[in-house]
Short mmCIF file of C-alpha atoms in Angstrom, two decimals:
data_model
loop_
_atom_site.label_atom_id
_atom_site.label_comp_id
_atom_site.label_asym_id
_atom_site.label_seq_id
_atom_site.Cartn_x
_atom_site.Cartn_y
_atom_site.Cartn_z
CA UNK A 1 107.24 -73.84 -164.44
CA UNK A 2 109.24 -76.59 -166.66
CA UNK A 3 111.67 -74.52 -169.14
CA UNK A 4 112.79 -76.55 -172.16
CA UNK A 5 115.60 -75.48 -174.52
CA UNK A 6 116.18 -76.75 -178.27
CA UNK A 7 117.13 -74.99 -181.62
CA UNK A 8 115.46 -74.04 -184.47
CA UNK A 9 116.86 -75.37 -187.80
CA UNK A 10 118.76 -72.37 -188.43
CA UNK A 11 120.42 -72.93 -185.33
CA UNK A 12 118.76 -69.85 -183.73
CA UNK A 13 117.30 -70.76 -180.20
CA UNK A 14 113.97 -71.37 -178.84
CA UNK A 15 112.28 -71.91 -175.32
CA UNK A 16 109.18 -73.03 -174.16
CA UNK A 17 108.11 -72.06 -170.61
CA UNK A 18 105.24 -74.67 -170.06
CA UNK A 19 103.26 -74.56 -166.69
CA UNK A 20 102.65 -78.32 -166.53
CA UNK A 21 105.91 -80.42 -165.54
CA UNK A 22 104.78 -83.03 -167.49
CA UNK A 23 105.05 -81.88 -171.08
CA UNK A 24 107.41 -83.10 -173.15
CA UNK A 25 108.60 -80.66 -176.23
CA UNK A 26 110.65 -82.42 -178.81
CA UNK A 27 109.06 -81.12 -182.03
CA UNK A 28 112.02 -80.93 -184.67
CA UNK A 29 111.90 -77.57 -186.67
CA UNK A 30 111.35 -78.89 -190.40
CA UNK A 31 112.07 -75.78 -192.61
CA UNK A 32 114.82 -75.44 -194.55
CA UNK A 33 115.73 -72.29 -193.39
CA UNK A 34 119.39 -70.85 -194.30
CA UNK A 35 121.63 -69.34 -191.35
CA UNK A 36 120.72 -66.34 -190.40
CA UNK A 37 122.69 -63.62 -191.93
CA UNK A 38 122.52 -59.98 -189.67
CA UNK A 39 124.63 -56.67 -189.86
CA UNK A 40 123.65 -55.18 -186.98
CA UNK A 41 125.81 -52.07 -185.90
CA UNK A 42 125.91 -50.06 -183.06
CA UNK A 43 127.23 -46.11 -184.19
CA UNK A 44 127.71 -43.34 -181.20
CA UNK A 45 125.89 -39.74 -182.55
CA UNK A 46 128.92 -37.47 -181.53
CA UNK A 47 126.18 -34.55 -180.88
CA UNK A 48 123.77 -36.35 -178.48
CA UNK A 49 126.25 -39.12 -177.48
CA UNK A 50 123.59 -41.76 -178.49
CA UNK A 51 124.01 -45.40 -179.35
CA UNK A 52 122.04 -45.96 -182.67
CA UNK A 53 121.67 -49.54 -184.14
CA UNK A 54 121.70 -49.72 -188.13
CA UNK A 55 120.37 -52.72 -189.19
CA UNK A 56 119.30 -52.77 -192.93
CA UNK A 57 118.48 -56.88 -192.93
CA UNK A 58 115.22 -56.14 -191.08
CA UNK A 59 113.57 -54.55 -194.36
CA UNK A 60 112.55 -57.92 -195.20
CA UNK A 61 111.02 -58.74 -192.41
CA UNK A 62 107.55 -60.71 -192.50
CA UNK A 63 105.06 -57.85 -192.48
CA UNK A 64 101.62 -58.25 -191.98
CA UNK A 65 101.21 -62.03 -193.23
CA UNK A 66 97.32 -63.46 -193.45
CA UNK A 67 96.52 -65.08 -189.93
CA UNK A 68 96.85 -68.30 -191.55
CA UNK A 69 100.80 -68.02 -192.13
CA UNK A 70 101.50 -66.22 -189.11
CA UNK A 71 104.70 -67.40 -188.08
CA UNK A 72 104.04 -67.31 -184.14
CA UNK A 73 101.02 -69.54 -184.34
CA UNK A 74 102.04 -73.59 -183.48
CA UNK A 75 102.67 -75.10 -186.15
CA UNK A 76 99.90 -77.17 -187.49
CA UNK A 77 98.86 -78.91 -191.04
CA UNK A 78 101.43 -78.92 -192.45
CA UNK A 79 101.92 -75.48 -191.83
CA UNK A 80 105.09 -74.58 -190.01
CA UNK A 81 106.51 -71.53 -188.38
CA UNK A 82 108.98 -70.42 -185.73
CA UNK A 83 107.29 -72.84 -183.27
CA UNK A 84 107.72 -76.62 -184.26
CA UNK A 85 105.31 -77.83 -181.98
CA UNK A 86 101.52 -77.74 -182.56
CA UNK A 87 101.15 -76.04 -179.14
CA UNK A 88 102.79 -74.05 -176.55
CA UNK A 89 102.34 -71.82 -173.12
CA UNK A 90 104.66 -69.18 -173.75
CA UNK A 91 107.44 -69.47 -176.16
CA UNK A 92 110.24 -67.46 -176.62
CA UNK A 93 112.40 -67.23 -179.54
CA UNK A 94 116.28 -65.28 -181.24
CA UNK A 95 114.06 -63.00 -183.42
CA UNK A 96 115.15 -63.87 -186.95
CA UNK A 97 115.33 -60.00 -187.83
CA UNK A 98 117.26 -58.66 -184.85
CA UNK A 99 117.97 -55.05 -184.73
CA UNK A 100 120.68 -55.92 -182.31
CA UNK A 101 122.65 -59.22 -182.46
CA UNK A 102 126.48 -60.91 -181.74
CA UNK A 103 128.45 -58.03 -180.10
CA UNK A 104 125.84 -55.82 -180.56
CA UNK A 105 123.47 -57.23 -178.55
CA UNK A 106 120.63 -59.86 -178.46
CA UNK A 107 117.04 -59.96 -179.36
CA UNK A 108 114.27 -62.06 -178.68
CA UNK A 109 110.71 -62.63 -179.06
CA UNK A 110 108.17 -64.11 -176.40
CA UNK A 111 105.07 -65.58 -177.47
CA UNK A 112 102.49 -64.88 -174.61
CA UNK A 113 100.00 -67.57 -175.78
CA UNK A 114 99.32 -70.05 -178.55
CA UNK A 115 96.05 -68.61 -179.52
CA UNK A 116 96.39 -66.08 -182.39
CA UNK A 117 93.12 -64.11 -181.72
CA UNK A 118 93.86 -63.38 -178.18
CA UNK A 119 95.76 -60.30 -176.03
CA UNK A 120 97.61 -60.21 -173.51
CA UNK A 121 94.43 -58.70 -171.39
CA UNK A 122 93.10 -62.27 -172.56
CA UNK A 123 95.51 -64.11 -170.55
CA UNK A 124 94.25 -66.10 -166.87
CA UNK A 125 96.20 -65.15 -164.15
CA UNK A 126 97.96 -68.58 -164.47
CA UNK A 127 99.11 -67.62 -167.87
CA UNK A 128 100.12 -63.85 -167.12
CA UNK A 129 102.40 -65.23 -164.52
CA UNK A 130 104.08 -67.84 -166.48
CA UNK A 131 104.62 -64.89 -168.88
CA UNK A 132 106.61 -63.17 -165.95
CA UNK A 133 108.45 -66.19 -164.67
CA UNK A 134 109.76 -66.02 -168.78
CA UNK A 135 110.54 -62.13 -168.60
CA UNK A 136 112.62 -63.35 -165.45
CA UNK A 137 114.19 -65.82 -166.28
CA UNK A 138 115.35 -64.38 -169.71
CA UNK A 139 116.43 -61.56 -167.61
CA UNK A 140 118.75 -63.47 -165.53
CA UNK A 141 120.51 -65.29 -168.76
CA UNK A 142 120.45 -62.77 -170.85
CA UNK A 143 122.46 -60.99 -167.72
CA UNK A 144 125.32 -63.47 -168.10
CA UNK A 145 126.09 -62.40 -171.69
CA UNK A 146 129.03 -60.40 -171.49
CA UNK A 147 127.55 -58.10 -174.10
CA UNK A 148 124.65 -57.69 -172.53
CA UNK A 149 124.54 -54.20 -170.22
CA UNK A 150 120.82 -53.99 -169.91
CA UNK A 151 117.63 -55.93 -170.34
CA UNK A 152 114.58 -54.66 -171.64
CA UNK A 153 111.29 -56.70 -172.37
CA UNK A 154 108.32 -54.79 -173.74
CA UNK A 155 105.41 -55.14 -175.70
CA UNK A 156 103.98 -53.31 -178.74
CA UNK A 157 100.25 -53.74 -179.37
CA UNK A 158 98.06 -52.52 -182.35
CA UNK A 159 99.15 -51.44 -185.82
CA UNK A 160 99.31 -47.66 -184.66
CA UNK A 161 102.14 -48.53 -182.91
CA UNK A 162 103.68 -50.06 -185.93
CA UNK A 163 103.36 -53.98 -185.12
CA UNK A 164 103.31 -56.15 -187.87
CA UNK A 165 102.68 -59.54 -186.80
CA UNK A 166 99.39 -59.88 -184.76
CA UNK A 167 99.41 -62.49 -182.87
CA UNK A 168 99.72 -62.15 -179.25
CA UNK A 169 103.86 -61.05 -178.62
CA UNK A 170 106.23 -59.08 -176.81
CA UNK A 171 110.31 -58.74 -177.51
CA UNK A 172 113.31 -58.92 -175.02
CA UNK A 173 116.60 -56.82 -176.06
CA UNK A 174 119.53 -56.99 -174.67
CA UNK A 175 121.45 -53.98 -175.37
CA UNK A 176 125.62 -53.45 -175.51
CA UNK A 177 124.99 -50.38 -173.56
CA UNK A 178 122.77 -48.29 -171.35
CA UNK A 179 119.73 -46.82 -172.89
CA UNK A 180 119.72 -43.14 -173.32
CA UNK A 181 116.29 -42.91 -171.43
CA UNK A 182 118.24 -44.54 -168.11
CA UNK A 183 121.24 -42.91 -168.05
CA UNK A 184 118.56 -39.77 -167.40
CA UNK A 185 117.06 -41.69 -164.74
CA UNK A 186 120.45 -42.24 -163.11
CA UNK A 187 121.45 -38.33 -163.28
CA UNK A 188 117.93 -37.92 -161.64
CA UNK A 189 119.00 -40.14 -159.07
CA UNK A 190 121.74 -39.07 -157.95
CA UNK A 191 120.59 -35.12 -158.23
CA UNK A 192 117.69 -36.28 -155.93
CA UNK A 193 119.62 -38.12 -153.42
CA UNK A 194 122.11 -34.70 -153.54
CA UNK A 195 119.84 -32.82 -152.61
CA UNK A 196 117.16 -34.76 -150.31
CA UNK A 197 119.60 -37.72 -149.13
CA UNK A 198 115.70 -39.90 -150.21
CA UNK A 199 115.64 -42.35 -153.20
CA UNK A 200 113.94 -40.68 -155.99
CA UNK A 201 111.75 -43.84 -156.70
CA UNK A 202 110.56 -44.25 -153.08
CA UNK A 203 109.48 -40.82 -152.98
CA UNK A 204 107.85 -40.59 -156.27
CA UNK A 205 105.94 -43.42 -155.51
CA UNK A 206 105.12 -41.96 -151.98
CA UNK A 207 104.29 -38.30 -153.32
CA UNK A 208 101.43 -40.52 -155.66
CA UNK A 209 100.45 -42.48 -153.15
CA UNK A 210 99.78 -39.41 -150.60
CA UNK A 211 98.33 -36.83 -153.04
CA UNK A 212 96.07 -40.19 -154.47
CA UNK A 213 94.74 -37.49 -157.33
CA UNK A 214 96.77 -39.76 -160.03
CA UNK A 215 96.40 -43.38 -158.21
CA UNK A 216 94.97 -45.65 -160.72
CA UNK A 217 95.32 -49.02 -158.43
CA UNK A 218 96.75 -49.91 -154.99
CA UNK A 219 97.27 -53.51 -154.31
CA UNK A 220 99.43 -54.60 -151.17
CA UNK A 221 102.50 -54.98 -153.30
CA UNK A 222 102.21 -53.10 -156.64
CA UNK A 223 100.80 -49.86 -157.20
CA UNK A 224 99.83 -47.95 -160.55
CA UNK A 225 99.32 -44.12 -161.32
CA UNK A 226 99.34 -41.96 -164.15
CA UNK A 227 102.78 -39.76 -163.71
CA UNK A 228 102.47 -36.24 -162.57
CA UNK A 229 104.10 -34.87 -165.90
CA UNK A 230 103.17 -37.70 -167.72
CA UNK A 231 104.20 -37.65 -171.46
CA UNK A 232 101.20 -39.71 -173.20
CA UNK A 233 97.42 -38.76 -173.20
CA UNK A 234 96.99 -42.20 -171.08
CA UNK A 235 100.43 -43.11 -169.12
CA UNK A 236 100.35 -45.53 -166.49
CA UNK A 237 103.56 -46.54 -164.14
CA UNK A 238 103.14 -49.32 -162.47
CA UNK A 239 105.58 -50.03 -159.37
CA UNK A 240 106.06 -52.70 -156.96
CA UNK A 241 105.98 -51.40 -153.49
CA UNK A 242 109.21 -53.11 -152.38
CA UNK A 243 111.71 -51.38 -154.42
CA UNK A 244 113.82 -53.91 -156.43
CA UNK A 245 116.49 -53.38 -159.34
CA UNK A 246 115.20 -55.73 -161.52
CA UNK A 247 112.56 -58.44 -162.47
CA UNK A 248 114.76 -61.00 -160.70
CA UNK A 249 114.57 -59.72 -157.12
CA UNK A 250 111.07 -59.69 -157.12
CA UNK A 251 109.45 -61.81 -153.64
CA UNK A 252 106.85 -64.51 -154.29
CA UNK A 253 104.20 -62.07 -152.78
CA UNK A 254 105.02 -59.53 -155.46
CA UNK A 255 105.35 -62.02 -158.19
CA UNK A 256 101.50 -63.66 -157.36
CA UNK A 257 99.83 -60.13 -157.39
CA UNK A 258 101.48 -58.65 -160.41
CA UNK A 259 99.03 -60.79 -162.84
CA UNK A 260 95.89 -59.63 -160.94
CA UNK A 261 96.87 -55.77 -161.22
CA UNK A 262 98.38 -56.30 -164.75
CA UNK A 263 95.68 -57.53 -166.25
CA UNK A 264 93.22 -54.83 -164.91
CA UNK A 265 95.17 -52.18 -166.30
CA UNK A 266 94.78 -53.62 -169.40
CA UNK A 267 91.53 -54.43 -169.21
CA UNK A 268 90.78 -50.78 -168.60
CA UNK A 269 92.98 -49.45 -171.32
CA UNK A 270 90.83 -51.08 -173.71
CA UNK A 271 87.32 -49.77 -172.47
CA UNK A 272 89.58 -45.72 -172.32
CA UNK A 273 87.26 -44.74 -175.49
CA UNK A 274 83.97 -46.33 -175.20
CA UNK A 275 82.28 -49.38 -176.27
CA UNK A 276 82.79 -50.03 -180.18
CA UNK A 277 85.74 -48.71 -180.44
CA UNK A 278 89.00 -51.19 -181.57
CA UNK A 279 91.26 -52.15 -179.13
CA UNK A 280 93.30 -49.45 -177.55
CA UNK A 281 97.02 -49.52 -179.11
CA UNK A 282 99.48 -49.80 -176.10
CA UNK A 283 102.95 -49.89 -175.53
CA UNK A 284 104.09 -51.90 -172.39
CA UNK A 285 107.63 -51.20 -170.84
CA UNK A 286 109.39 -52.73 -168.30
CA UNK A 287 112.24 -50.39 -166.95
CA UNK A 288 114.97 -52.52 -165.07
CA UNK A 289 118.23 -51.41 -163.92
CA UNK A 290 121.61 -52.09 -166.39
CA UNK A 291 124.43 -54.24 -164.69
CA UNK A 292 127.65 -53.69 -163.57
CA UNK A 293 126.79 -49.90 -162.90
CA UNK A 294 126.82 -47.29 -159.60
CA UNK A 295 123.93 -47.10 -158.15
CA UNK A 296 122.06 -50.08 -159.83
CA UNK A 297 120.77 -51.13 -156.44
CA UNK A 298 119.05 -47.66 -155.93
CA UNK A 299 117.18 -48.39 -159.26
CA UNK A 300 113.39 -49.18 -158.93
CA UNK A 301 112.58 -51.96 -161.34
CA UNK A 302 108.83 -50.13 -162.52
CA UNK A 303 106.51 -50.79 -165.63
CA UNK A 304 105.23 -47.90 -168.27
CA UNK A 305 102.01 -48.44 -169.92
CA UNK A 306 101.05 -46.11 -172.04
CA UNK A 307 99.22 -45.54 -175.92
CA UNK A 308 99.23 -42.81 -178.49
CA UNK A 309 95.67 -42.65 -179.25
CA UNK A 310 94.23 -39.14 -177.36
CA UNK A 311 91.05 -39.69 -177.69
CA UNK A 312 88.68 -41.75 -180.07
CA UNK A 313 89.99 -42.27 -183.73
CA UNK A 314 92.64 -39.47 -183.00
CA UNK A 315 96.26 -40.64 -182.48
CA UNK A 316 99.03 -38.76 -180.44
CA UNK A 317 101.79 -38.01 -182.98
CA UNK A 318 104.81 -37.08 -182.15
CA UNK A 319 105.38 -33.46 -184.49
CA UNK A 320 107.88 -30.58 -184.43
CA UNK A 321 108.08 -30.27 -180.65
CA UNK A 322 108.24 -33.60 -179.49
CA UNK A 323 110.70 -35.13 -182.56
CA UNK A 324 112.39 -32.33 -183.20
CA UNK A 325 113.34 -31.10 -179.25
CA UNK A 326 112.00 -33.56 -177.25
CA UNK A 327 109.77 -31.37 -175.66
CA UNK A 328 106.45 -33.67 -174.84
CA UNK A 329 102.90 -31.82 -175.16
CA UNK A 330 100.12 -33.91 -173.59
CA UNK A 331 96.72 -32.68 -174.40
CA UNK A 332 94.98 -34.84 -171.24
CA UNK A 333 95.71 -33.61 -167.99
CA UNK A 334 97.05 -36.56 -165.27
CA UNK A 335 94.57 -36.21 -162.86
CA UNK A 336 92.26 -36.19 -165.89
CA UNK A 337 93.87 -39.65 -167.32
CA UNK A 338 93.73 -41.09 -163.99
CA UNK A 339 89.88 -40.45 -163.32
CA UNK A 340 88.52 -41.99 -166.45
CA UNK A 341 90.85 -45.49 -165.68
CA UNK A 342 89.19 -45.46 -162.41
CA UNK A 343 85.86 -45.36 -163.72
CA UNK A 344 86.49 -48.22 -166.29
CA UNK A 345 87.08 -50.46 -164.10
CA UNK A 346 86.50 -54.50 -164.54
CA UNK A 347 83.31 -55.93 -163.11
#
């Protein structure tokens, strides 16, 4: 992988993670773009003791532009966007509508591919991996900012979800804090390890493996099942079988497999519903531990996959029980979930 680092001509920065050595990138960003103004702030909800960022300058974020002024596409023709050169592996990008930015945090966006009418589940196994070797090593500088507590790439696909630009993308943020979601993980932790004296990931992930009712895929290093109380009608967690706290500390075995089993999952998310039917919305989530805490070494660095839509042209919402008490009612049983992404599987 050959990493090169310049700045766009609002002094924001950009990367391109290029899986040739050869290729030079020296494009100059021609807009004349104004600095980027943000008031991103991070307030504490005194009942639920969680961190909420306000951030009114993202109502004027591009939404939904025509394909031909999307601004993650090369730039080409006279045509120029957040990517001065007219091609690129993977890019990755200071989002120019952070909900989180300075003190309060960081955020970024990574371009998986150059080609605007592609997915991720498009992606050769060569590409999928250069994607990782980004998520790591933005992981590993965005763990040197001192505001930086936790790292979280991800991936929001399909306008269910709410995505707005459609080319081919994921986001990194790095939060000022530790997400509500693993601070429950931790207290789950350490109430397992009370009680048992086991790691609550190692077990989970051997309860799956030995019951194998849930089991979705079992490579040598990674393995993927549908969660016993899983929230979403389809809800995949995908670990790697060597328990790590974060993407950095994956081995090279782990690293070379995680394309292959990645990509089938996705490739089986979209045939869920049945030929015809539009590809399947999807959030992707990579959980990694937050630094400088107890315990972060008892983390296990894991992957949700999961989408809102139940079943075909119905979507999941989230109503009076699950946004009002955060009380999660899945109409599609585990086991259930777990079948039907066995039987789609690639040919």
């Amino acid at each position: 992988m050959k990493k090169t680092v310049t700045t766009l001509a609002d002094g924001r920065e950009l990367l391109y993670y290029d899986s040739r050595d050869d290729v030079v990138r020296d494009a100059v960003d021609r807009r004349p773009l104004d600095p980027v103004a943000t008031s991103s702030e991070i307030r504490r909800d005194p009942l639920l003791g969680d961190s909420i960022a306000i951030a009114s300058h993202r109502q004027g974020r591009t939404y939904h532009p025509p394909a031909d002024e999307c601004p993650l596409c090369p730039s080409r023709e006279g045509r120029l966007s957040e990517i001065p050169d007219d091609n690129y592996d993977v890019a990755v990008f200071e989002n120019r509508f952070p909900s989180l930015a300075g003190d309060a945090g960081r955020c970024e966006v990574v371009c998986f591919t150059s080609d605007h009418d592609a997915s991720f589940a498009d992606l050769t196994e060569e590409q999928a991996g250069l994607v990782l070797e980004a998520w790591t090593d933005r992981t590993a500088e965005l763990a040197e900012l001192p505001q930086v507590k936790q790292v979280f790439c991800f991936e929001n696909r399909g306008a269910e979800i709410g995505v707005t630009l459609g080319h081919p993308h994921g986001q990194i943020y790095g939060y000022p804090f530790v997400t509500p979601r693993t601070e429950l993980m931790f207290r789950s932790m350490a109430a397992h390890r009370a009680e048992t004296g086991g790691n609550l990931f190692d077990d989970v992930v051997a309860r799956e493996e030995a019951d194998g009712s849930r089991v979705v895929l079992a490579g040598e290093h990674w393995i993927a099942f549908v969660p016993y109380a899983a929230h979403w009608p389809y809800e995949v967690h995908l670990h790697p079988r060597r328990r790590v706290p974060d993407l950095r500390e994956l081995d090279d075995a782990a690293r070379v497999e995680f394309p292959q089993v990645y990509l089938e999952l996705l490739r089986r998310f979209d045939r869920i519903f049945g030929p015809g039917e539009p590809q399947t919305p999807y959030i992707s989530a990579w959980h990694q531990a937050p630094f400088g805490v107890p315990g972060r070494e008892d983390f296990g660095l894991h992957l949700e996959l999961f989408t809102i839509r139940r079943t075909p042209g119905k979507l999941k919402f989230l109503a009076g029980s699950e946004s009002g008490m955060n009380v999660f009612i899945n109409d599609v049983p585990p086991e259930t979930a777990a079948q039907r992404l066995r039987e789609v599987a690639s040919e």
